Backbone as numpy.savetxt, mean C-alpha at the origin, in Angstrom:
# Nx Ny Nz CAx CAy CAz Cx Cy Cz
9.15 -16.64 4.68 7.77 -17.05 4.87 7.64 -17.98 6.07
8.64 -18.83 6.29 8.56 -19.79 7.40 8.49 -19.09 8.75
9.11 -17.93 8.88 9.15 -17.21 10.14 7.91 -16.35 10.37
7.09 -16.19 9.35 5.88 -15.38 9.49 6.15 -13.89 9.47
7.32 -13.50 8.98 7.69 -12.09 8.93 7.35 -11.55 7.54
6.56 -10.48 7.48 6.22 -9.93 6.16 7.40 -9.19 5.53
7.41 -9.15 4.23 8.37 -8.38 3.46 7.73 -7.05 3.10
8.36 -5.96 3.48 7.87 -4.63 3.12 8.91 -3.99 2.23
8.49 -3.55 1.06 9.41 -2.95 0.12 8.74 -1.79 -0.59
9.56 -0.92 -1.13 9.03 0.23 -1.87 8.54 -0.23 -3.23
7.38 0.28 -3.60 6.88 0.11 -4.96 6.53 1.49 -5.50
6.63 1.65 -6.79 6.32 2.93 -7.39 7.57 3.73 -7.69
7.36 5.02 -7.86 8.46 5.91 -8.26 9.50 6.02 -7.17
10.71 6.33 -7.60 11.82 6.52 -6.67 12.17 8.00 -6.59
13.15 8.29 -5.77 13.60 9.66 -5.63 14.32 10.14 -6.87
14.77 11.37 -6.83 15.44 11.95 -8.00 16.72 11.21 -8.36
17.04 11.26 -9.62 18.27 10.69 -10.18 18.38 9.18 -10.07
17.25 8.50 -9.90 17.22 7.04 -9.88 16.09 6.58 -10.79
16.30 5.47 -11.45 15.25 4.91 -12.30 14.13 4.34 -11.44
12.91 4.59 -11.84 11.75 4.05 -11.13 11.35 2.68 -11.65
11.92 2.24 -12.74 11.52 0.97 -13.37 11.51 -0.21 -12.40
12.51 -0.40 -11.52 12.45 -1.54 -10.60 11.29 -1.46 -9.60
10.67 -0.29 -9.46 9.54 -0.13 -8.56 8.20 -0.50 -9.17
8.20 -0.92 -10.43 6.95 -1.35 -11.08 6.48 -2.66 -10.45
5.25 -2.70 -9.99 4.74 -3.94 -9.39 4.70 -5.11 -10.38
4.33 -4.85 -11.63 4.29 -5.90 -12.65 5.34 -5.53 -13.69
6.30 -6.38 -13.92 6.39 -7.80 -13.60 7.18 -8.13 -12.34
7.88 -7.17 -11.74 8.87 -7.49 -10.71 8.26 -8.07 -9.43
7.35 -7.36 -8.81 6.74 -7.86 -7.57 5.87 -9.09 -7.84
5.25 -9.11 -8.99 4.42 -10.28 -9.34 5.27 -11.55 -9.36
6.49 -11.46 -9.86 7.39 -12.63 -9.88 7.69 -13.11 -8.47
7.91 -12.19 -7.55 8.16 -12.55 -6.15 6.93 -13.26 -5.58
5.75 -12.74 -5.87 4.50 -13.35 -5.38 4.35 -14.79 -5.89
4.71 -15.01 -7.13 4.60 -16.34 -7.72 5.65 -17.30 -7.16
6.84 -16.81 -6.92 7.92 -17.65 -6.39 7.75 -17.98 -4.91
7.12 -17.07 -4.17 6.97 -17.23 -2.72 5.51 -17.03 -2.33
4.64 -17.96 -2.67 3.20 -17.77 -2.45 2.78 -17.67 -0.98
3.61 -18.11 -0.06 3.27 -18.04 1.36 3.75 -16.75 2.02
4.60 -16.00 1.34 5.20 -14.78 1.90 4.20 -13.64 1.91
4.02 -13.01 3.06 3.19 -11.80 3.14 4.02 -10.63 2.65
3.45 -9.85 1.72 4.18 -8.77 1.08 3.40 -7.46 1.24
4.10 -6.43 1.68 3.51 -5.10 1.81 4.25 -4.18 0.85
3.52 -3.63 -0.12 4.08 -2.67 -1.06 3.96 -1.28 -0.47
5.09 -0.70 -0.10 5.09 0.61 0.52 5.01 1.75 -0.47
4.46 2.84 -0.03 4.36 4.09 -0.80 3.32 4.00 -1.91
2.29 3.22 -1.73 1.11 3.14 -2.60 1.39 2.50 -3.95
2.57 2.70 -4.51 2.87 2.16 -5.82 2.71 3.16 -6.95
2.40 4.40 -6.60 2.18 5.43 -7.63 3.45 5.62 -8.45
3.33 5.78 -9.74 2.12 5.97 -10.53 1.47 4.67 -11.02
1.90 3.54 -10.47 1.38 2.24 -10.89 0.48 1.62 -9.82
-0.30 2.45 -9.12 -1.17 1.93 -8.06 -2.21 0.95 -8.61
-2.60 1.09 -9.87 -3.54 0.13 -10.46 -2.91 -1.27 -10.47
-1.63 -1.35 -10.78 -0.94 -2.65 -10.76 -0.90 -3.21 -9.34
-0.67 -2.36 -8.35 -0.66 -2.82 -6.97 -2.04 -3.33 -6.55
-3.09 -2.60 -6.94 -4.44 -3.04 -6.60 -4.75 -4.37 -7.27
-4.29 -4.55 -8.48 -4.47 -5.81 -9.18 -3.77 -6.95 -8.43
-2.52 -6.71 -8.00 -1.80 -7.76 -7.26 -2.47 -8.07 -5.93
-3.01 -7.05 -5.27 -3.73 -7.28 -4.01 -4.97 -8.14 -4.24
-5.59 -7.98 -5.37 -6.78 -8.77 -5.70 -6.39 -10.18 -6.11
-5.31 -10.31 -6.85 -4.86 -11.61 -7.36 -4.26 -12.49 -6.27
-3.50 -11.88 -5.37 -2.77 -12.64 -4.35 -3.29 -12.30 -2.95
-3.73 -13.29 -2.19 -4.27 -13.02 -0.85 -3.24 -12.50 0.14
-1.97 -12.65 -0.16 -0.89 -12.28 0.76 -0.24 -10.93 0.44
-0.85 -10.13 -0.45 -0.26 -8.85 -0.86 -1.11 -7.69 -0.34
-0.42 -6.68 0.19 -1.06 -5.51 0.78 -0.37 -4.24 0.29
-1.05 -3.12 0.42 -0.51 -1.80 0.09 -0.41 -1.00 1.38
0.69 -0.27 1.57 0.72 0.70 2.65 0.83 2.10 2.06
0.35 3.06 2.82 0.21 4.43 2.32 1.34 5.34 2.77
2.44 4.78 3.22 3.54 5.61 3.71 4.01 6.58 2.63
4.46 7.73 3.09 4.99 8.82 2.26 3.90 9.67 1.61
2.63 9.40 1.90 1.54 10.19 1.35 0.60 10.64 2.47
0.21 11.89 2.42 -0.85 12.38 3.30 -2.18 11.96 2.68
-3.19 11.64 3.49 -4.47 11.17 2.95 -5.07 12.06 1.86
-4.92 13.36 1.96 -5.51 14.22 0.93 -4.79 14.09 -0.41
-3.65 13.40 -0.44 -2.92 13.16 -1.69 -3.06 11.74 -2.22
-3.84 10.88 -1.53 -4.01 9.52 -2.04 -4.69 9.58 -3.41
-4.26 8.76 -4.36 -4.94 8.72 -5.65 -6.41 8.30 -5.48
-7.28 8.90 -6.27 -8.71 8.61 -6.17 -9.03 7.14 -6.38
-8.31 6.51 -7.32 -8.60 5.09 -7.56 -8.24 4.24 -6.34
-7.21 4.63 -5.59 -6.86 3.90 -4.37 -7.96 4.08 -3.32
-8.48 5.30 -3.19 -9.56 5.54 -2.23 -10.79 4.70 -2.60
-11.10 4.63 -3.88 -12.21 3.77 -4.32 -11.96 2.32 -3.98
-10.73 1.85 -4.17 -10.35 0.48 -3.83 -10.53 0.23 -2.33
-10.19 1.22 -1.51 -10.34 1.10 -0.06 -11.81 0.96 0.34
-12.69 1.55 -0.44 -14.12 1.49 -0.15 -14.76 0.20 -0.65
-14.07 -0.52 -1.52 -14.67 -1.73 -2.10 -13.86 -2.95 -1.72
-13.35 -3.68 -2.70 -12.69 -4.95 -2.40 -11.29 -4.81 -1.80
-10.79 -3.59 -1.67 -9.48 -3.39 -1.05 -9.55 -2.99 0.40
-10.73 -3.08 0.96 -10.93 -2.63 2.35 -9.95 -3.26 3.33
-9.64 -4.51 3.15 -8.72 -5.20 4.06 -7.33 -5.35 3.46
-7.05 -4.61 2.38 -5.77 -4.75 1.68 -4.91 -3.50 1.74
-5.43 -2.40 2.27 -4.67 -1.15 2.33 -4.47 -0.80 3.80
-3.22 -0.57 4.16 -2.92 -0.24 5.55 -2.22 1.11 5.67
-2.48 1.74 6.78 -1.91 3.05 7.07 -0.40 2.96 7.22
0.28 3.94 6.67 1.71 4.12 6.87 2.00 5.61 6.85
3.06 6.02 7.54 3.34 7.46 7.61 4.66 7.85 6.94
5.73 7.17 7.21 7.06 7.47 6.67 7.76 8.59 7.45
7.68 8.49 8.77 8.33 9.45 9.67 9.81 9.56 9.32
10.42 10.70 9.29 9.92 12.00 9.71 9.30 12.82 8.57
9.34 12.30 7.34 8.79 13.06 6.22 7.29 13.31 6.40
6.56 12.27 6.74 5.13 12.38 7.05 4.97 11.91 8.49
4.56 12.79 9.35 4.40 12.45 10.76 3.05 11.76 10.97
3.04 10.64 11.72 1.80 9.88 11.89 0.61 10.72 12.34
0.78 11.57 13.35 -0.36 12.34 13.86 -0.91 13.29 12.80
-0.04 13.82 11.94 -0.52 14.71 10.88 -1.33 13.95 9.84
-0.87 12.77 9.49 -1.61 11.95 8.52 -2.95 11.50 9.10
-2.96 11.09 10.35 -4.21 10.63 10.98 -5.23 11.76 11.07
-4.77 12.97 11.24 -5.68 14.12 11.29 -6.45 14.30 9.97
-5.92 13.76 8.88 -6.58 13.89 7.58 -7.43 12.68 7.18
-7.53 11.69 8.03 -8.23 10.45 7.69 -9.66 10.70 7.21
-10.34 11.67 7.78 -11.74 11.91 7.41 -11.94 12.28 5.95
-10.90 12.80 5.28 -11.06 13.14 3.85 -11.28 11.90 3.00
-11.00 10.72 3.55 -11.17 9.47 2.80 -12.62 8.99 2.78
-13.46 9.53 3.65 -14.86 9.14 3.67 -15.10 7.72 4.15
-14.23 7.22 5.00 -14.36 5.85 5.51 -15.30 5.82 6.71
-16.08 4.74 6.83 -16.89 4.53 8.02 -15.98 4.11 9.17
-16.53 4.03 10.38 -15.72 3.70 11.55 -15.04 2.34 11.42
-15.76 1.34 10.97 -15.15 0.01 10.83 -14.06 0.01 9.75
-14.29 0.74 8.66 -13.27 0.85 7.61 -12.03 1.56 8.13
-12.22 2.61 8.95 -11.07 3.30 9.54 -10.26 2.35 10.41
-10.95 1.56 11.20 -10.24 0.61 12.06 -9.49 -0.43 11.23
-10.09 -0.89 10.14 -9.38 -1.82 9.24 -8.11 -1.16 8.72
-8.24 0.07 8.26 -7.13 0.80 7.67 -6.02 1.07 8.69
-6.39 1.48 9.89 -5.39 1.89 10.87 -4.82 0.74 11.70
-5.61 -0.30 11.96 -5.20 -1.29 12.96 -5.25 -2.75 12.54
-6.19 -3.14 11.71 -6.46 -4.56 11.49 -5.81 -5.09 10.22
-4.60 -5.54 10.33 -3.95 -6.22 9.19 -3.12 -7.34 9.73
């Protein structure tokens, strides 16, 4: 936290043959937030299937964000898209996860999210 470098980590399900339990935002990431309140934290890969927990942590802690890496926009969970349109507008940031998801391919699908121009800029650039 002293260096101003954010921590980016995977949240949500893991790949095959690994337990997803450590990827649950609550209680694991919540404990980190409480122990290091000044640390900026980015939860990568949306947090699915526990994206509701990630959205809750983003609301509870001003220093917590979600990135969308590993998902194409047309696959974002509907509740995450709703969060992006409301109080999560400045809490969700674009991620691609190259080479699995190529940035230009994901950006081509941005319009499916129904974001206005300012919301798109928040999502793509302003964090």
